[in-house]
Short mmCIF file of C-alpha atoms in Angstrom, two decimals:
data_model
loop_
_atom_site.label_atom_id
_atom_site.label_comp_id
_atom_site.label_asym_id
_atom_site.label_seq_id
_atom_site.Cartn_x
_atom_site.Cartn_y
_atom_site.Cartn_z
CA MET A 1 21.58 8.00 1.59
CA ILE A 2 19.63 11.41 1.78
CA SER A 3 20.00 14.98 1.72
CA THR A 4 21.21 17.51 4.35
CA ILE A 5 17.74 18.94 3.97
CA ASP A 6 15.78 15.88 3.99
CA ILE A 7 17.69 14.71 7.33
CA VAL A 8 16.64 18.26 8.59
CA ILE A 9 12.67 17.69 7.12
CA THR A 10 12.48 14.42 8.99
CA ILE A 11 13.80 14.92 12.27
CA ALA A 12 11.86 18.58 12.66
CA TYR A 13 9.25 16.65 11.52
CA ILE A 14 9.57 14.63 14.56
CA LEU A 15 10.28 17.19 17.28
CA PHE A 16 6.82 18.59 15.96
CA ILE A 17 4.78 15.04 16.71
CA VAL A 18 6.37 14.42 19.96
CA THR A 19 5.49 18.55 21.30
CA ILE A 20 1.98 18.53 19.23
CA GLY A 21 1.20 14.79 21.58
CA LEU A 22 2.39 15.82 24.71
CA TRP A 23 0.87 19.23 24.63
CA SER A 24 -2.57 17.19 23.21
CA GLY A 25 -1.83 15.08 26.79
CA ARG A 26 -0.97 17.70 29.10
CA SER A 27 -3.80 20.24 27.70
CA LYS A 28 -6.48 18.83 30.86
CA LYS A 29 -3.88 18.03 33.04
CA GLU A 30 -6.29 17.46 36.08
CA LYS A 31 -8.66 15.40 34.45
CA THR A 32 -5.90 13.01 32.48
CA GLU A 33 -3.63 12.96 35.74
CA SER A 34 -7.15 12.26 38.12
CA SER A 35 -9.53 10.27 35.35
CA SER A 36 -8.68 7.19 33.80
CA ASN A 37 -11.92 7.57 31.86
CA ASP A 38 -10.23 10.67 29.97
CA TYR A 39 -6.87 8.86 29.59
CA PHE A 40 -8.17 5.50 28.04
CA LEU A 41 -11.45 6.95 26.20
CA ALA A 42 -10.41 10.90 25.79
CA GLY A 43 -12.96 11.62 28.05
CA LYS A 44 -15.70 10.34 24.96
CA THR A 45 -15.54 13.52 23.55
CA LEU A 46 -14.09 12.61 19.72
CA LYS A 47 -15.95 13.64 17.23
CA TRP A 48 -16.32 11.70 13.34
CA PRO A 49 -13.77 13.11 11.61
CA MET A 50 -11.07 12.13 13.99
CA ILE A 51 -12.73 9.11 14.91
CA GLY A 52 -12.01 8.66 10.54
CA LEU A 53 -8.51 9.81 10.78
CA ALA A 54 -7.14 8.11 14.09
CA LEU A 55 -9.35 4.66 12.70
CA PHE A 56 -7.24 4.90 9.23
CA ALA A 57 -3.75 5.79 10.72
CA THR A 58 -3.89 3.21 13.05
CA ASN A 59 -4.63 0.80 10.80
CA ILE A 60 -1.94 2.62 8.40
CA SER A 61 1.79 2.02 9.00
CA CYS A 62 4.81 1.89 7.76
CA LEU A 63 4.46 -1.75 7.03
CA HIS A 64 1.75 -0.76 4.98
CA LEU A 65 3.61 1.17 2.58
CA VAL A 66 6.55 -0.51 2.27
CA SER A 67 4.57 -3.85 1.87
CA LEU A 68 1.72 -2.50 0.12
CA ALA A 69 4.36 -1.38 -2.66
CA GLN A 70 6.56 -4.22 -2.58
CA SER A 71 3.07 -6.07 -3.54
CA GLY A 72 1.97 -4.01 -6.14
CA PHE A 73 5.98 -4.81 -7.58
CA ASP A 74 5.26 -8.50 -7.15
CA SER A 75 1.56 -9.28 -7.90
CA GLY A 76 -0.01 -5.77 -9.33
CA LEU A 77 -3.02 -4.72 -7.40
CA LEU A 78 -3.97 -8.29 -5.93
CA ASN A 79 -3.48 -7.00 -2.26
CA GLY A 80 -5.51 -4.23 -3.06
CA ASN A 81 -7.99 -6.56 -1.31
CA PHE A 82 -7.34 -6.20 1.92
CA GLU A 83 -7.57 -2.57 1.71
CA TRP A 84 -11.04 -2.44 -0.44
CA MET A 85 -12.30 -5.30 1.75
CA ALA A 86 -12.26 -3.44 4.98
CA ALA A 87 -15.03 -0.23 3.70
CA PHE A 88 -17.34 -3.79 4.02
CA THR A 89 -16.67 -4.92 7.75
CA LEU A 90 -16.31 -0.79 8.70
CA ILE A 91 -20.11 -0.97 7.63
CA LEU A 92 -20.91 -4.06 9.83
CA LEU A 93 -19.45 -2.46 12.41
CA ALA A 94 -20.80 1.02 12.34
CA LEU A 95 -24.31 -0.60 11.81
CA PHE A 96 -24.07 -3.89 14.41
CA PHE A 97 -21.36 -3.60 16.63
CA ILE A 98 -21.03 0.50 17.57
CA PRO A 99 -24.28 0.62 18.69
CA PHE A 100 -23.87 -2.31 21.45
CA TYR A 101 -20.95 -1.22 22.24
CA ILE A 102 -21.06 2.88 23.04
CA ARG A 103 -24.65 1.88 24.16
CA SER A 104 -23.25 -0.81 27.09
CA GLY A 105 -20.63 1.89 27.90
CA VAL A 106 -17.63 -0.33 28.19
CA THR A 107 -14.31 0.70 27.90
CA THR A 108 -12.82 -2.62 26.38
CA LEU A 109 -13.96 -5.35 24.07
CA PRO A 110 -13.19 -8.04 26.53
CA ASP A 111 -14.98 -6.08 28.99
CA PHE A 112 -17.99 -6.24 26.25
CA LEU A 113 -17.18 -10.13 25.98
CA GLU A 114 -17.84 -10.56 29.59
CA ARG A 115 -21.44 -8.64 29.30
CA ARG A 116 -22.37 -10.48 26.39
CA TYR A 117 -21.06 -14.37 27.94
CA ASN A 118 -18.23 -14.08 31.20
CA LYS A 119 -15.33 -13.95 33.11
CA ALA A 120 -13.61 -16.55 31.65
CA CYS A 121 -14.34 -15.14 28.02
CA ARG A 122 -12.86 -11.42 28.93
CA ASP A 123 -9.29 -13.03 30.30
CA TRP A 124 -8.83 -14.64 27.28
CA LEU A 125 -9.92 -11.66 24.64
CA ALA A 126 -7.16 -9.53 27.12
CA PHE A 127 -4.31 -11.69 27.08
CA VAL A 128 -4.92 -12.26 23.74
CA SER A 129 -5.44 -8.45 22.35
CA ILE A 130 -2.21 -7.76 24.28
CA ILE A 131 0.01 -10.49 22.62
CA SER A 132 -1.88 -8.89 19.11
CA ALA A 133 -1.06 -6.02 19.57
CA ILE A 134 2.43 -6.26 20.29
CA ILE A 135 3.34 -8.53 17.98
CA ILE A 136 0.75 -7.11 14.18
CA HIS A 137 0.61 -3.69 15.34
CA ILE A 138 3.90 -2.95 16.87
CA ALA A 139 6.79 -5.37 16.33
CA PHE A 140 5.69 -5.85 12.54
CA SER A 141 5.50 -1.84 12.36
CA PHE A 142 8.94 -1.86 13.84
CA LEU A 143 10.39 -4.18 11.45
CA ALA A 144 9.18 -2.38 7.93
CA GLY A 145 10.14 1.08 9.68
CA GLY A 146 13.66 0.17 10.75
CA ILE A 147 14.47 -1.64 6.99
CA VAL A 148 13.55 1.59 5.47
CA LEU A 149 15.67 4.26 8.02
CA GLU A 150 18.45 1.76 7.96
CA THR A 151 18.43 2.14 3.92
CA LEU A 152 18.18 5.67 3.66
CA PHE A 153 20.11 6.97 6.70
CA GLY A 154 22.80 4.18 7.31
CA ILE A 155 21.57 3.59 10.79
CA ASN A 156 21.94 0.69 12.28
CA MET A 157 18.10 -0.70 12.18
CA TYR A 158 17.69 -1.91 16.08
CA THR A 159 19.03 1.88 16.33
CA SER A 160 16.83 3.57 14.82
CA ILE A 161 13.78 1.27 16.05
CA VAL A 162 14.40 1.58 19.47
CA VAL A 163 15.23 6.31 18.86
CA ILE A 164 11.46 6.06 17.74
CA ALA A 165 10.51 3.71 19.83
CA ALA A 166 11.24 6.35 22.77
CA LEU A 167 9.91 9.33 21.06
CA THR A 168 6.46 7.87 20.76
CA GLY A 169 6.00 6.06 23.88
CA LEU A 170 6.52 8.91 25.38
CA TYR A 171 3.90 10.87 24.30
CA THR A 172 1.69 7.93 23.85
CA ILE A 173 2.46 7.33 27.24
CA ILE A 174 2.09 10.32 29.28
CA GLY A 175 -0.67 12.06 27.10
CA GLY A 176 -3.47 8.87 26.55
CA LEU A 177 -5.84 8.88 23.73
CA ARG A 178 -6.12 12.30 23.13
CA ALA A 179 -2.87 12.68 22.58
CA VAL A 180 -2.84 9.20 19.99
CA VAL A 181 -5.85 10.47 18.29
CA VAL A 182 -4.97 14.30 17.74
CA THR A 183 -1.16 13.56 16.69
CA GLU A 184 -3.00 9.89 14.97
CA SER A 185 -5.22 13.10 13.45
CA ILE A 186 -2.04 15.04 11.72
CA GLN A 187 0.34 11.90 10.41
CA SER A 188 -3.08 10.53 9.00
CA VAL A 189 -3.23 14.05 6.52
CA VAL A 190 1.10 13.65 6.03
CA LEU A 191 1.10 10.47 5.63
CA ILE A 192 -2.00 10.74 2.40
CA ALA A 193 0.08 13.58 1.25
CA GLY A 194 3.06 11.77 0.96
CA ALA A 195 2.32 8.97 -0.86
CA LEU A 196 0.09 11.14 -3.37
CA ILE A 197 3.92 12.81 -3.79
CA ILE A 198 5.13 9.40 -4.87
CA THR A 199 2.38 8.47 -6.65
CA TRP A 200 2.45 11.96 -8.64
CA PHE A 201 6.18 11.70 -9.50
CA ALA A 202 5.77 7.17 -10.90
CA TRP A 203 2.62 8.40 -12.55
CA ASN A 204 4.39 10.95 -14.38
CA LYS A 205 7.88 9.28 -15.06
CA VAL A 206 5.73 6.21 -16.48
CA GLY A 207 3.68 8.81 -18.84
CA SER A 208 0.47 6.85 -19.50
CA TRP A 209 -2.05 4.42 -18.96
CA ASP A 210 -1.44 3.44 -22.48
CA HIS A 211 2.46 2.46 -21.66
CA LEU A 212 1.59 0.63 -18.39
CA THR A 213 -0.68 -1.87 -19.99
CA THR A 214 1.69 -2.52 -23.34
CA VAL A 215 4.74 -3.34 -20.67
CA LEU A 216 2.20 -5.36 -18.80
CA GLN A 217 1.19 -7.21 -22.05
CA SER A 218 4.90 -7.27 -23.29
CA ASN A 219 5.81 -8.92 -20.17
CA GLN A 220 2.77 -11.79 -20.28
CA ALA A 221 1.50 -9.46 -17.10
CA ALA A 222 -1.63 -7.96 -17.46
CA ASP A 223 -3.50 -9.95 -14.48
CA LYS A 224 -1.36 -7.32 -12.47
CA LEU A 225 -4.13 -5.11 -13.25
CA SER A 226 -6.51 -7.77 -11.73
CA MET A 227 -8.04 -7.42 -7.86
CA ILE A 228 -10.34 -10.38 -8.63
CA ARG A 229 -8.10 -14.02 -10.08
CA PRO A 230 -9.91 -17.10 -10.79
CA VAL A 231 -9.71 -20.23 -8.99
CA GLY A 232 -6.51 -22.23 -8.25
CA ASP A 233 -4.62 -18.76 -9.19
CA LYS A 234 -0.90 -19.03 -7.39
CA SER A 235 -1.17 -16.34 -5.57
CA GLY A 236 -3.40 -18.36 -2.97
CA LEU A 237 -5.46 -14.75 -3.27
CA SER A 238 -8.14 -15.95 -6.09
CA TRP A 239 -12.42 -14.47 -5.17
CA VAL A 240 -13.09 -17.69 -3.50
CA ALA A 241 -10.22 -17.02 -1.09
CA VAL A 242 -11.01 -13.31 -0.56
CA PHE A 243 -14.32 -13.23 -0.54
CA LEU A 244 -14.25 -16.38 2.15
CA GLY A 245 -11.75 -15.53 4.00
CA TYR A 246 -11.04 -11.70 4.72
CA PRO A 247 -14.60 -11.52 6.43
CA ILE A 248 -13.02 -13.26 9.22
CA LEU A 249 -10.00 -11.33 9.58
CA GLY A 250 -11.40 -8.01 8.70
CA ILE A 251 -14.44 -8.74 11.23
CA TRP A 252 -11.52 -9.68 13.67
CA TYR A 253 -9.07 -6.79 12.99
CA TRP A 254 -12.03 -4.01 12.75
CA CYS A 255 -14.76 -4.77 15.08
CA ALA A 256 -13.50 -6.86 18.22
CA ASP A 257 -9.77 -6.16 18.12
CA GLN A 258 -9.05 -3.35 21.30
CA THR A 259 -6.73 -1.22 19.54
CA ILE A 260 -8.33 -0.29 16.24
CA VAL A 261 -12.67 0.10 18.31
CA GLN A 262 -10.80 1.99 21.00
CA ARG A 263 -11.02 5.11 18.75
CA ALA A 264 -14.69 4.35 18.28
CA LEU A 265 -15.50 3.80 21.94
CA GLY A 266 -14.06 7.54 22.45
CA ALA A 267 -16.58 8.62 20.77
CA LYS A 268 -19.27 11.92 21.44
CA ASP A 269 -21.93 9.79 20.95
CA GLU A 270 -23.11 6.49 18.71
CA ASN A 271 -23.67 8.57 15.60
CA HIS A 272 -19.90 10.00 15.65
CA ALA A 273 -19.37 6.54 16.14
CA LYS A 274 -20.86 5.31 13.36
CA ALA A 275 -20.02 8.43 10.93
CA GLY A 276 -16.56 7.76 11.92
CA ALA A 277 -16.35 3.82 11.22
CA LEU A 278 -17.76 5.06 7.91
CA PHE A 279 -15.31 8.12 6.75
CA CYS A 280 -12.49 5.65 7.58
CA GLY A 281 -14.44 2.92 5.00
CA PHE A 282 -14.15 5.90 2.12
CA ILE A 283 -10.61 6.34 3.65
CA LYS A 284 -9.81 3.10 2.71
CA ILE A 285 -10.70 3.73 -0.83
CA LEU A 286 -7.31 5.26 -1.30
CA PRO A 287 -4.15 2.86 -0.65
CA VAL A 288 -5.23 0.75 -3.86
CA PHE A 289 -4.74 4.12 -5.62
CA ILE A 290 -1.18 5.82 -3.44
CA PHE A 291 0.02 2.68 -1.57
CA VAL A 292 -0.32 -0.13 -4.74
CA LEU A 293 -0.59 1.13 -7.54
CA PRO A 294 2.98 2.91 -6.78
CA GLY A 295 4.31 -0.45 -6.52
CA LEU A 296 2.74 -1.76 -10.16
CA PHE A 297 4.53 2.04 -11.75
CA ALA A 298 7.57 0.96 -9.79
CA TYR A 299 7.63 -2.38 -11.78
CA VAL A 300 6.88 -1.14 -15.33
CA LEU A 301 9.84 1.83 -14.46
CA TYR A 302 11.83 -1.42 -13.71
CA LYS A 303 10.67 -3.48 -17.29
CA SER A 304 11.10 -0.17 -19.74
CA ASN A 305 14.83 -0.09 -17.88
CA ALA A 306 13.93 3.74 -16.07
CA MET A 307 14.52 2.68 -12.96
CA ASP A 308 18.04 0.89 -11.32
CA LEU A 309 16.93 -1.70 -9.11
CA SER A 310 20.77 -3.38 -8.93
CA SER A 311 21.12 -2.51 -5.35
CA LEU A 312 17.89 -5.01 -4.26
CA GLN A 313 19.78 -8.19 -5.86
CA GLN A 314 21.19 -10.80 -4.26
CA THR A 315 22.70 -13.65 -4.95
CA GLY A 316 20.13 -17.14 -4.36
CA ALA A 317 21.78 -20.56 -2.62
CA ASN A 318 21.96 -21.84 -5.73
CA GLY A 319 23.49 -19.17 -7.42
CA ALA A 320 20.89 -17.45 -9.28
CA GLU A 321 20.18 -13.91 -9.22
CA THR A 322 17.02 -12.84 -7.63
CA LEU A 323 15.25 -9.22 -6.77
CA ASN A 324 14.71 -8.29 -3.21
CA THR A 325 11.57 -6.29 -3.13
CA LYS A 326 11.37 -5.16 0.39
CA GLY A 327 13.37 -1.93 -0.47
CA ILE A 328 11.29 -1.29 -3.45
CA TYR A 329 9.13 1.73 -1.96
CA THR A 330 13.04 3.15 -0.31
CA LEU A 331 14.44 3.00 -4.05
CA MET A 332 11.53 5.35 -5.44
CA ILE A 333 11.82 8.05 -2.93
CA THR A 334 15.34 8.34 -3.66
CA GLN A 335 15.43 8.16 -7.65
CA LEU A 336 12.00 9.56 -8.01
CA LEU A 337 11.76 12.26 -5.47
CA PRO A 338 13.95 15.66 -5.34
CA LYS A 339 15.67 17.10 -2.87
CA GLY A 340 13.11 18.29 -0.02
CA LEU A 341 10.44 16.13 -0.85
CA VAL A 342 12.44 13.11 0.31
CA GLY A 343 12.28 14.49 3.41
CA ILE A 344 8.28 14.75 3.29
CA LEU A 345 8.06 11.31 2.37
CA VAL A 346 10.54 9.67 4.86
CA ALA A 347 8.30 12.44 7.54
CA ALA A 348 4.86 10.22 6.29
CA LEU A 349 6.90 7.08 6.54
CA LEU A 350 7.34 7.81 9.92
CA SER A 351 4.03 9.30 10.58
CA GLY A 352 2.32 5.44 9.63
CA LEU A 353 5.04 4.07 11.88
CA MET A 354 4.97 6.53 14.77
CA SER A 355 0.75 6.38 14.90
CA GLN A 356 0.71 2.62 14.90
CA ILE A 357 2.74 2.17 17.73
CA ALA A 358 1.27 4.63 19.56
CA GLY A 359 -2.49 3.17 18.91
CA ALA A 360 -1.48 -0.54 20.36
CA LEU A 361 0.21 1.55 22.84
CA ASN A 362 -2.56 3.44 24.32
CA SER A 363 -4.61 0.41 23.80
CA ILE A 364 -2.18 -2.42 25.56
CA ALA A 365 -2.63 0.38 28.74
CA THR A 366 -6.41 0.43 28.88
CA LEU A 367 -6.50 -3.73 28.87
CA SER A 368 -4.36 -4.10 31.00
CA SER A 369 -5.24 -1.36 33.30
CA PHE A 370 -9.44 -2.27 32.80
CA ASP A 371 -8.91 -5.74 32.27
CA LEU A 372 -6.28 -7.04 34.12
CA TYR A 373 -5.32 -5.37 37.11
CA LYS A 374 -9.10 -3.86 38.25
CA ARG A 375 -10.00 -7.33 38.08
CA TYR A 376 -7.92 -7.94 40.94
CA GLN A 377 -7.99 -4.62 42.52
CA PRO A 378 -11.43 -3.81 42.21
CA ASN A 379 -10.66 -0.61 44.21
CA ALA A 380 -7.73 0.76 42.40
CA SER A 381 -7.95 4.43 41.90
CA ASP A 382 -7.69 6.00 38.96
CA VAL A 383 -4.64 7.65 39.02
CA LYS A 384 -3.04 3.43 39.98
CA LEU A 385 -5.21 2.46 36.96
CA VAL A 386 -3.19 4.46 34.43
CA THR A 387 -0.28 4.56 36.39
CA VAL A 388 -0.13 0.43 35.54
CA GLY A 389 -1.82 1.68 32.36
CA ARG A 390 2.16 3.44 31.73
CA LEU A 391 4.17 1.16 33.17
CA SER A 392 2.35 -2.16 30.69
CA ALA A 393 2.50 0.09 27.47
CA ALA A 394 6.22 0.79 28.33
CA ILE A 395 7.06 -3.54 29.11
CA ALA A 396 5.01 -4.14 25.61
CA LEU A 397 7.83 -1.85 23.85
CA LEU A 398 10.40 -3.54 24.99
CA VAL A 399 8.99 -7.28 24.62
CA SER A 400 8.00 -6.24 20.90
CA LEU A 401 11.29 -5.86 20.62
CA ALA A 402 12.86 -8.49 21.58
CA LEU A 403 10.74 -10.08 18.93
CA LEU A 404 11.91 -8.86 15.42
CA PRO A 405 15.08 -10.72 15.42
CA LEU A 406 12.40 -13.80 14.98
CA LEU A 407 9.42 -12.07 12.68
CA ASN A 408 12.51 -10.81 9.89
CA GLN A 409 12.78 -14.16 9.47
CA TYR A 410 9.15 -13.45 6.82
CA THR A 411 9.99 -12.58 3.07
CA SER A 412 7.22 -10.52 2.62
CA LEU A 413 5.69 -9.27 5.63
CA PHE A 414 2.45 -8.06 4.22
CA GLU A 415 2.17 -11.28 4.32
CA GLY A 416 3.53 -12.50 7.10
CA ILE A 417 1.41 -10.23 9.56
CA ASN A 418 -1.78 -11.88 7.62
CA ASP A 419 -0.73 -15.06 8.23
CA VAL A 420 -0.84 -14.65 11.90
CA ILE A 421 -4.24 -13.03 11.71
CA ALA A 422 -5.53 -15.86 10.11
CA HIS A 423 -4.43 -18.50 12.79
CA ILE A 424 -5.73 -15.86 15.44
CA ALA A 425 -8.58 -14.22 14.59
CA PRO A 426 -10.91 -17.32 13.67
CA PRO A 427 -12.07 -17.85 17.41
CA ILE A 428 -12.60 -14.14 18.02
CA THR A 429 -14.58 -13.89 15.11
CA CYS A 430 -16.59 -16.08 15.93
CA VAL A 431 -17.85 -15.56 19.07
CA PHE A 432 -18.40 -12.33 18.87
CA LEU A 433 -20.58 -12.51 15.49
CA LEU A 434 -22.64 -15.44 17.60
CA GLY A 435 -22.81 -13.83 20.35
CA VAL A 436 -24.42 -10.35 18.92
CA PHE A 437 -26.60 -12.34 16.34
CA TRP A 438 -27.60 -15.17 17.59
CA LYS A 439 -29.73 -15.70 21.00
CA LYS A 440 -29.24 -19.08 22.08
CA ALA A 441 -25.25 -18.58 21.94
CA SER A 442 -23.62 -19.67 25.36
CA ALA A 443 -21.10 -18.45 27.60
CA LYS A 444 -19.61 -22.01 28.29
CA SER A 445 -19.92 -22.21 24.32
CA ALA A 446 -17.78 -19.04 23.77
CA GLN A 447 -15.12 -19.42 26.87
CA TYR A 448 -14.33 -23.18 25.11
CA THR A 449 -14.17 -21.91 22.00
CA LEU A 450 -12.01 -19.03 22.63
CA TRP A 451 -9.61 -21.71 24.26
CA LEU A 452 -10.11 -24.75 21.36
CA GLY A 453 -10.20 -22.67 18.92
CA SER A 454 -6.96 -20.56 19.78
CA LEU A 455 -5.00 -23.96 20.17
CA LEU A 456 -6.13 -25.32 17.08
CA GLY A 457 -4.98 -22.20 14.97
CA VAL A 458 -1.52 -22.45 16.94
CA ALA A 459 -0.96 -26.01 15.87
CA VAL A 460 -2.13 -25.57 12.90
CA PHE A 461 0.70 -22.46 12.57
CA ALA A 462 3.19 -24.90 14.37
CA VAL A 463 2.60 -27.50 11.89
CA ASN A 464 2.72 -24.79 8.63
CA LYS A 465 6.03 -23.45 9.51
CA PHE A 466 7.89 -26.85 10.10
CA ASN A 467 6.90 -29.28 7.71
CA PRO A 468 5.16 -26.60 5.01
CA GLU A 469 4.54 -30.15 3.34
CA THR A 470 1.67 -31.13 4.44
CA ILE A 471 -1.90 -30.89 3.16
CA ILE A 472 -2.38 -28.33 5.95
CA GLY A 473 0.77 -26.48 4.84
CA GLN A 474 -0.78 -26.27 0.86
CA ILE A 475 -3.64 -24.47 2.42
CA PRO A 476 -3.58 -20.67 1.25
CA PHE A 477 -3.37 -18.75 4.93
CA MET A 478 -6.63 -16.91 3.48
CA MET A 479 -8.97 -20.14 3.30
CA MET A 480 -7.26 -21.76 6.07
CA ALA A 481 -8.16 -18.93 7.96
CA PHE A 482 -11.86 -19.48 6.44
CA TYR A 483 -11.95 -23.50 7.52
CA LEU A 484 -10.99 -22.23 10.91
CA PHE A 485 -13.74 -20.22 11.33
CA CYS A 486 -16.13 -23.27 10.31
CA ALA A 487 -14.32 -25.63 12.94
CA CYS A 488 -15.00 -22.83 15.35
CA VAL A 489 -18.39 -21.78 14.60
CA VAL A 490 -19.62 -25.76 14.59
CA MET A 491 -17.87 -25.78 18.39
CA GLN A 492 -19.72 -23.02 19.61
CA VAL A 493 -22.98 -24.40 18.44
CA ALA A 494 -22.23 -27.78 19.75
CA PHE A 495 -21.33 -26.25 23.24
CA SER A 496 -24.45 -24.39 22.93
CA TYR A 497 -26.57 -27.21 23.15
CA ILE A 498 -24.55 -29.22 25.19
CA TYR A 499 -24.11 -25.98 27.90
CA PRO A 500 -27.35 -24.35 27.72
CA VAL A 501 -27.67 -20.43 27.38
CA GLN A 502 -29.13 -18.56 30.22
CA HIS A 503 -28.98 -14.63 29.73
CA THR A 504 -28.21 -12.14 32.58
CA ALA A 505 -30.90 -9.11 32.84
CA GLU A 506 -27.42 -6.87 30.88
CA SER A 507 -26.80 -10.00 28.46
CA ASN A 508 -30.73 -10.28 27.36
CA LYS A 509 -30.13 -6.97 25.82
CA LEU A 510 -27.07 -7.84 24.34
CA TYR A 511 -27.51 -9.30 20.87
CA TRP A 512 -29.68 -7.95 18.01
CA LYS A 513 -33.52 -9.98 17.47
CA SER A 514 -32.99 -10.00 13.47
CA LEU A 515 -30.58 -7.96 10.82
CA TRP A 516 -33.23 -4.96 11.04
CA GLU A 517 -33.35 -3.80 14.24
CA PRO A 518 -30.50 -2.12 14.60
CA LEU A 519 -31.47 -0.21 11.29
CA GLN A 520 -34.76 1.15 13.31
CA VAL A 521 -31.92 3.84 15.23
CA LYS A 522 -33.06 7.07 13.19
CA GLY A 523 -28.86 8.81 13.01
CA TRP A 524 -28.77 12.30 11.49
CA SER A 525 -30.51 13.17 8.98
CA GLY A 526 -29.49 14.40 5.35
CA ILE A 527 -26.28 13.03 3.64
CA GLY A 528 -24.51 12.17 6.97
CA ASN A 529 -27.28 9.51 7.96
CA TYR A 530 -25.20 5.68 8.70
CA LYS A 531 -27.98 4.63 6.35
CA THR A 532 -27.23 6.51 3.07
CA LEU A 533 -23.71 6.69 3.46
CA SER A 534 -23.77 2.79 4.60
CA ALA A 535 -25.43 2.41 0.92
CA LEU A 536 -22.90 5.13 -0.97
CA LEU A 537 -19.66 3.63 0.03
CA LEU A 538 -21.41 -0.13 -0.85
CA GLY A 539 -22.21 1.25 -4.54
CA ILE A 540 -18.54 2.76 -4.69
CA MET A 541 -16.97 -0.80 -4.06
CA ALA A 542 -18.94 -2.22 -6.39
CA VAL A 543 -18.07 -0.03 -9.29
CA LEU A 544 -14.66 0.07 -8.08
CA TYR A 545 -15.02 -4.13 -8.38
CA TRP A 546 -16.73 -3.85 -11.48
CA ALA A 547 -13.97 -1.55 -13.32
CA PHE A 548 -10.95 -3.63 -11.99
CA ARG A 549 -12.31 -7.24 -12.17
#
């Protein structure tokens, strides 16, 4: 339980964010009520700092703070690969995908698929995007936030989730993307500040890097400092699995998921969109040090008897005592921080939770209005589209709440969310990559690959869950994502020869003639040039991976 002053700080923060969100959404009331472009894409006025911060805030939720700390305690820096590998896919987003999205003037990514392929691809991606946003971006985030709030405040998990859902939905549904991005920018700063605070206090408690390495070595856990694990590592995240499997998840998440890419679609121009994506890539360096590393600090403190984890003890079915490490971040907050700062950390957790949910709700509203409703009501007014979007976001909130008991069965929420993504992403990654880089990728081939690839992913996921002892069940989810992707590539290539491409005037402009073509765009001069920023980011990532190999 936390003190009264911390509760006051937490409540004040929630009220502040809701007020800012409502004010931002109403600051241009006339346009918001009459223009769907302003509501869903912030009138295409977003600049690169806001885009980068909003991308980061939409990606990082309460789930990440809690689960990455848990993974740091359990396996060290290993799961930090999910953060650092994102930098490479954000470079792909900036260099190869954003130019098409911005130049074609699309409102949604399913809209892009229709222009490159056909309407059936658009319908399928819209459906999958809405479902994935509800499960991955909203329900899992609610679950992590509910667990933390129940532990800290003693409030029933579902009660706290409903309250947060109502408040976040209020300013998101009313204010649209402008309200989402403005609040996300604030929440990014608060979230990073909170994470830095807990990292600082945990590091001071550990004392020194020498003490940390000594404790790890004495407990045969020196590999916890390594980001690159050998083939056959028991974690299932060997360097091969990471470098083959992550791009499949990452390209879908960062380059082809409406919830994420919508921030770039609202950019003032192409240069701002590119710089915003790359700015997010630089920010993604931080989570390993401020989200994952504190969990490793907690492990060292636990092994040094400097942290009491008795409240996490539980008795297994065989009578053995084990640690339920889901609550490790909560214990770090309550045991390492003084009064007042606890409230700030809770505010940081709520920042991650609310920004993730807000971004997902706005993308669901956009997809429902433009890719579903407008397809069957092409003459619908802007006011009607906004109304349908708001109603869809409200329904999505209710559905996500209903899914919570099912998703709560995962032992590790972070692994759970990536397990789901690994079976959703392969066909979508495939049709986007081949569509952008291969002239012969046909509409029918993409359509059948999306259908059959998604069906295959669901079948494999079901086998893993209902009969995990099979050969399929023994394959790590990252490698499974790669194998499913390879199967989808074979499908689409084969179908492209069976059903040869027949380009329209529009689709003929939506693929790169060569890998060098997108680099011909001049861009801004100086350090802000997208090629300079990309090279700098690649260099920094190479140094970091070498240091933590």
